[in-house]
Coordinates of C-alpha atoms in Angstrom, one line a residue:
M1 CA 88.8 -106.3 21.4
T2 CA 88.2 -107.1 17.7
H3 CA 85.9 -104.9 15.7
L4 CA 83.5 -105.9 12.9
N5 CA 85.3 -104.0 10.2
E6 CA 88.6 -105.8 11.0
V7 CA 86.9 -109.1 10.4
L8 CA 85.1 -108.1 7.1
E9 CA 88.4 -106.8 5.7
K10 CA 89.7 -110.3 5.7
Y11 CA 87.1 -111.5 3.2
P12 CA 88.0 -111.0 -0.5
S13 CA 85.8 -108.3 -1.9
S14 CA 85.6 -110.1 -5.3
I15 CA 83.5 -112.9 -3.7
F16 CA 81.9 -111.4 -0.5
T17 CA 80.4 -108.1 0.2
R18 CA 81.9 -106.1 3.1
D19 CA 78.7 -104.2 3.7
S20 CA 77.8 -104.0 7.4
D21 CA 74.2 -105.0 6.5
S22 CA 75.2 -108.2 4.8
T23 CA 74.4 -111.7 6.1
I24 CA 78.1 -112.4 6.8
A25 CA 78.4 -109.1 8.7
K26 CA 75.3 -109.8 10.8
K27 CA 76.6 -113.2 11.6
W28 CA 80.0 -111.9 12.7
E29 CA 78.4 -109.2 14.7
V30 CA 76.7 -111.7 16.9
E31 CA 79.8 -114.0 17.1
L32 CA 82.1 -111.1 18.0
K33 CA 80.1 -110.1 21.0
L34 CA 80.5 -113.6 22.4
L35 CA 84.2 -113.9 21.4
N36 CA 85.1 -110.4 22.8
E37 CA 83.4 -111.4 26.1
V38 CA 85.4 -114.6 26.3
R39 CA 88.5 -112.7 25.5
S40 CA 87.8 -110.2 28.2
V41 CA 87.3 -113.0 30.8
L42 CA 90.6 -114.7 29.7
E43 CA 92.5 -111.4 30.0
S44 CA 91.1 -110.8 33.4
I45 CA 92.5 -114.2 34.7
S46 CA 95.6 -114.3 32.6
G47 CA 97.8 -113.5 35.6
I48 CA 96.2 -115.8 38.1
T49 CA 98.6 -118.6 37.4
D50 CA 101.7 -116.3 37.7
Y51 CA 102.8 -117.2 41.2
R52 CA 105.3 -114.3 41.2
V53 CA 102.5 -111.7 41.6
Q54 CA 100.0 -113.7 43.7
N55 CA 99.7 -114.4 47.4
G56 CA 97.6 -116.1 50.0
T57 CA 94.9 -118.4 48.9
V58 CA 95.6 -118.0 45.2
L59 CA 99.2 -119.3 45.8
D60 CA 97.7 -122.3 47.6
L61 CA 95.5 -123.0 44.5
I62 CA 98.6 -122.7 42.2
G63 CA 100.5 -125.0 44.6
K64 CA 97.7 -127.6 44.5
N65 CA 97.9 -127.6 40.7
L66 CA 101.6 -128.1 40.9
K67 CA 101.3 -130.7 43.7
Q68 CA 103.5 -128.5 45.9
P69 CA 102.0 -128.2 49.5
R70 CA 102.7 -125.0 51.5
N71 CA 103.8 -126.9 54.7
G72 CA 103.5 -123.7 56.8
M73 CA 105.8 -121.6 54.6
D74 CA 105.3 -117.9 54.2
D75 CA 104.5 -116.5 50.7
F76 CA 108.1 -115.6 49.9
R77 CA 109.5 -119.1 50.6
Y78 CA 106.5 -120.7 49.1
K79 CA 107.0 -118.9 45.8
I80 CA 110.6 -120.3 45.7
F81 CA 109.2 -123.9 46.1
L82 CA 106.5 -123.2 43.4
S83 CA 109.3 -122.1 41.1
I84 CA 111.2 -125.4 41.8
A85 CA 108.0 -127.4 41.2
R86 CA 107.4 -125.6 37.9
Q87 CA 110.9 -125.9 36.7
K88 CA 111.1 -129.6 37.6
R89 CA 108.4 -130.3 35.0
K90 CA 110.5 -128.8 32.3
S91 CA 113.9 -129.9 33.5
K92 CA 115.8 -132.6 31.5
G93 CA 118.0 -133.2 34.5
D94 CA 121.1 -132.0 32.7
I95 CA 123.7 -129.5 34.1
F96 CA 122.3 -126.7 31.9
S97 CA 118.9 -127.1 33.4
M98 CA 120.3 -127.3 36.9
N99 CA 122.3 -124.1 36.4
E100 CA 119.2 -122.3 35.1
I101 CA 117.1 -123.4 38.1
G102 CA 119.9 -122.6 40.5
S103 CA 120.3 -119.1 39.1
Q104 CA 116.6 -118.5 39.5
I105 CA 116.6 -119.7 43.1
L106 CA 119.7 -117.8 44.1
A107 CA 118.8 -114.5 42.3
G108 CA 119.6 -111.5 44.5
I109 CA 121.6 -113.5 47.0
G110 CA 124.9 -112.9 45.3
T111 CA 126.1 -116.5 45.8
L112 CA 128.3 -118.1 43.2
Y113 CA 128.5 -121.8 42.6
E114 CA 129.7 -124.4 40.1
I115 CA 128.2 -127.7 39.0
K116 CA 130.8 -130.4 38.2
E117 CA 130.2 -133.8 36.6
L118 CA 132.4 -136.3 38.3
C119 CA 133.8 -139.1 36.1
Y120 CA 135.8 -141.9 37.5
G121 CA 137.9 -144.3 35.5
G122 CA 138.5 -148.0 36.0
V123 CA 142.1 -147.6 37.2
P124 CA 142.7 -150.2 39.9
M125 CA 143.1 -148.9 43.4
L126 CA 145.8 -150.4 45.6
L127 CA 146.1 -150.2 49.4
D128 CA 149.5 -148.4 49.1
A129 CA 149.0 -146.0 52.0
T130 CA 148.0 -143.1 49.7
Y131 CA 144.3 -143.5 50.4
T132 CA 142.4 -142.9 53.7
L133 CA 139.7 -145.5 54.4
N134 CA 137.1 -142.8 55.2
G135 CA 134.1 -144.3 53.4
E136 CA 134.4 -142.2 50.2
Y137 CA 135.5 -145.1 48.0
P138 CA 133.9 -148.6 48.0
L139 CA 136.4 -151.4 48.5
S140 CA 135.8 -152.8 45.1
G141 CA 139.3 -152.5 43.7
S142 CA 138.3 -149.8 41.3
T143 CA 137.8 -146.0 41.3
K144 CA 134.7 -146.4 39.2
R145 CA 131.6 -145.1 41.0
P146 CA 128.0 -144.3 40.1
A147 CA 127.4 -141.2 37.9
T148 CA 127.8 -138.2 40.2
I149 CA 127.3 -134.4 40.0
E150 CA 128.8 -132.1 42.5
V151 CA 127.6 -128.6 43.3
I152 CA 130.2 -126.4 45.0
F153 CA 129.7 -123.2 46.9
T154 CA 132.8 -121.4 48.1
G155 CA 133.1 -118.3 50.2
S156 CA 133.9 -116.6 53.5
I157 CA 132.2 -118.3 56.5
D158 CA 130.9 -114.9 57.6
E159 CA 129.2 -114.2 54.2
L160 CA 128.3 -117.5 52.4
P161 CA 124.7 -118.4 53.2
V162 CA 123.3 -121.9 53.2
V163 CA 120.3 -122.1 50.8
P164 CA 118.1 -125.1 51.7
E165 CA 115.8 -124.5 48.8
F166 CA 118.7 -124.9 46.4
N167 CA 119.8 -128.1 48.1
Q168 CA 116.3 -129.6 47.8
A169 CA 115.9 -128.5 44.2
I170 CA 119.1 -130.2 43.0
A171 CA 118.2 -133.3 44.9
Q172 CA 114.8 -133.4 43.2
I173 CA 115.8 -132.6 39.6
R174 CA 118.9 -134.7 39.2
P175 CA 118.5 -137.6 36.7
G176 CA 117.5 -141.0 38.0
G177 CA 120.4 -143.0 39.2
V178 CA 122.7 -140.0 39.4
K179 CA 124.1 -139.1 42.8
A180 CA 124.2 -135.4 43.8
I181 CA 126.8 -134.0 46.2
I182 CA 126.1 -130.5 47.4
R183 CA 129.2 -129.0 49.0
Y184 CA 129.8 -125.8 50.9
R185 CA 133.4 -124.7 51.4
F186 CA 133.6 -122.2 54.2
E187 CA 136.9 -120.3 54.4
M188 CA 138.3 -118.4 57.3
S189 CA 141.6 -117.2 58.7
T190 CA 143.3 -117.4 62.1
L191 CA 143.2 -113.6 62.0
G192 CA 139.4 -113.7 61.9
G193 CA 139.0 -115.3 65.3
R194 CA 140.9 -115.4 68.6
L195 CA 144.1 -117.4 69.3
Y196 CA 144.6 -119.0 72.7
G197 CA 147.3 -120.8 74.8
E198 CA 150.4 -121.9 73.0
S199 CA 149.3 -120.5 69.7
I200 CA 150.2 -117.0 71.1
R201 CA 153.5 -117.9 72.8
T202 CA 156.6 -115.9 72.3
P203 CA 158.9 -117.0 69.4
Y204 CA 161.9 -117.4 71.7
L205 CA 162.9 -119.6 74.7
D206 CA 161.7 -117.5 77.7
G207 CA 160.5 -120.4 79.9
S208 CA 156.8 -119.6 79.3
W209 CA 156.0 -122.7 77.3
S210 CA 156.9 -126.3 77.2
L211 CA 158.6 -128.4 74.4
N212 CA 155.5 -130.6 73.8
G213 CA 155.5 -130.5 70.0
F214 CA 152.2 -128.7 69.7
T215 CA 153.7 -125.7 68.1
L216 CA 156.4 -125.1 65.5
L217 CA 159.0 -122.3 65.5
S218 CA 159.6 -120.9 62.0
G219 CA 161.8 -117.9 62.1
E220 CA 159.9 -115.2 64.0
K221 CA 156.6 -117.0 63.6
V222 CA 155.0 -119.6 65.8
K223 CA 153.0 -122.2 63.9
I224 CA 150.4 -124.2 65.7
R225 CA 149.8 -128.0 65.3
P226 CA 146.1 -128.5 66.0
Y227 CA 144.8 -132.1 66.6
E228 CA 141.0 -131.7 66.4
I229 CA 138.4 -129.3 65.1
A230 CA 135.3 -128.8 67.3
F231 CA 131.9 -127.5 66.3
G232 CA 129.2 -125.9 68.4
I233 CA 125.8 -124.2 68.4
G234 CA 126.4 -121.6 71.2
G235 CA 128.2 -119.0 69.1
L236 CA 125.3 -116.4 69.0
E237 CA 124.2 -113.7 71.5
G238 CA 121.0 -112.0 70.6
G239 CA 121.1 -113.5 67.2
I240 CA 124.5 -112.2 66.2
P241 CA 127.9 -113.9 66.5
R242 CA 129.4 -113.7 70.0
A243 CA 132.9 -112.2 70.2
P244 CA 135.4 -114.9 71.6
K245 CA 136.7 -113.8 75.0
I246 CA 140.1 -114.0 76.5
G247 CA 138.9 -116.4 79.3
D248 CA 137.3 -118.9 77.0
T249 CA 138.6 -122.4 77.4
G250 CA 136.4 -124.1 74.8
L251 CA 133.2 -123.7 72.8
Q252 CA 130.0 -122.4 74.4
N253 CA 128.0 -125.5 73.4
E254 CA 130.1 -128.1 71.7
I255 CA 128.3 -130.9 69.7
Y256 CA 130.9 -132.6 67.6
R257 CA 134.7 -133.1 67.0
K258 CA 136.8 -134.3 64.1
L259 CA 140.5 -134.8 63.5
V260 CA 142.1 -131.9 61.7
E261 CA 143.9 -132.3 58.3
I262 CA 146.9 -130.0 57.9
R263 CA 147.6 -129.0 54.3
S264 CA 150.2 -126.7 52.7
D265 CA 150.2 -125.0 49.4
S266 CA 153.0 -124.2 47.0
N267 CA 153.5 -120.8 48.7
G268 CA 154.1 -122.3 52.1
N269 CA 150.7 -121.3 53.5
R270 CA 149.1 -123.8 55.9
Y271 CA 145.5 -124.7 56.1
F272 CA 143.6 -126.6 58.8
Q273 CA 140.5 -128.3 57.4
T274 CA 138.0 -131.1 57.8
T275 CA 134.8 -132.3 56.1
V276 CA 131.4 -132.8 57.6
K277 CA 129.5 -135.4 55.6
Q278 CA 125.8 -135.7 54.8
G279 CA 125.0 -137.9 57.8
E280 CA 126.9 -135.9 60.4
M281 CA 125.5 -133.1 62.6
M282 CA 122.1 -133.2 60.9
G283 CA 119.5 -130.7 62.2
Y284 CA 122.1 -128.5 63.9
G285 CA 122.8 -124.8 63.2
I286 CA 126.6 -124.6 63.5
N287 CA 127.8 -121.2 64.5
E288 CA 131.1 -121.7 66.4
I289 CA 134.3 -123.6 65.6
G290 CA 137.5 -124.2 67.5
L291 CA 141.0 -125.8 67.1
F292 CA 142.4 -128.0 70.0
D293 CA 145.8 -129.5 70.5
E294 CA 146.3 -133.2 71.4
D295 CA 145.9 -132.5 75.1
G296 CA 142.5 -130.8 74.5
E297 CA 143.7 -127.3 75.1
L298 CA 142.0 -124.5 73.0
L299 CA 144.2 -122.9 70.3
Y300 CA 141.7 -121.0 68.2
L301 CA 138.0 -120.0 68.4
K302 CA 135.7 -118.3 65.9
T303 CA 132.0 -117.6 65.8
F304 CA 129.9 -116.9 62.7
P305 CA 126.2 -116.8 61.4
S306 CA 124.5 -120.2 61.8
K307 CA 125.0 -122.8 59.1
D308 CA 122.0 -125.2 59.2
K309 CA 123.0 -128.8 58.4
D310 CA 120.8 -131.3 56.7
H311 CA 121.2 -134.8 55.1
L312 CA 121.7 -133.4 51.6
I313 CA 124.9 -131.3 52.0
V314 CA 128.6 -131.6 52.8
Y315 CA 130.5 -128.9 54.6
D316 CA 134.2 -128.2 54.2
F317 CA 135.7 -125.9 56.9
V318 CA 139.1 -124.5 55.9
I319 CA 141.1 -122.3 58.3
K320 CA 144.1 -120.5 56.8
E321 CA 147.0 -119.9 59.2
E322 CA 148.0 -116.2 59.0
F323 CA 150.0 -113.9 61.2
Q324 CA 149.8 -110.3 62.1

C-alpha cells in the first residue's frame, strides 16, 4: 500500500507544497484510495495463473488459456502438460531450449539424457556389403538426410523409466522440418535373468549336449549364439516383475520377435542387441524379453517394469553376456 506522504515527497518543495491540506494532496488522497484498491485486487489474484500451486477448475481455466485440454489427466500430469504448453510459446526450438524444457519435465526422476544434432555429409554410399538395408538410409546414393536431432536415454532396464510427457514435448517443440529421434537404450546382463537349455551346459564333452553350433566353448566358459530376441507383455504378476522359473520354455505372452545382432567390444565382451523402431510394437507395455536359438529353444529370459511403446520413440535392448 502506498501512503500519501510517500507521494508528496516526490514533488519538489521549491515548486509545490507538501502540506496534507493542499490541493495536490487532496487529489492524491482520492486517487490513492482507488489505486490501493486496485493493487489489493491484483495482489489477491497474482498467483491464479501459476499452475504449479493451483488445482481443479482453476487448472482447467489456465489450460484453456494455454490451449491445452486436460483429456482426463489428473492434476499432477496435467501440470506437466501445462508446463510444456507454456514453454512451447517461449521456445526457439534450439537444443538449449529443449534441454531446459526436458530438465523441467524430468525434475525429480533422476533420469539423465543427451540431445545430439545429427549431421550427415554428402559422401557417396556404395552397396559394398558394409550397410544393412534396414530402412534407415534412403537409397539416394548419399548419406545426406534431413536435419535431425536425437535424444538418448541410457540406463538399466530395471531402473530407466519411459517418460511419455518428454517424448511429446520434444516432438512438439522441435523446429519445423527437423526430424526428432527419441531413443531409449535399455541395458541388462545375462546374470540379471535366467539362462536355459544349452546356455547352461557343461564346458566339457560329457554327452549332455549336441554339436549344433548354437554355443561356443571358450576356455572354461560356454558362450551362447542366440538367433532371435523375443518381446512380451506377460512379465508381471500383481504389478511386479515375475521371476523366471526353471520350467519356462518361452515368454508368458510373446508379441514380437526380431533377429539378434551380436557385437563385441575391445575387451572381448559380447553384447546381444536389437532395435525396436517407431512403428513397431506401438501401444504395448513391454515387460519381458527372451533370447532363442535357431531351433526356437529358449536360452535366456528376463522380466522388468513395463516400457510403454508409442510412435515417437525408438528402443535399443542390449544384453551383455556375463558369467558367474
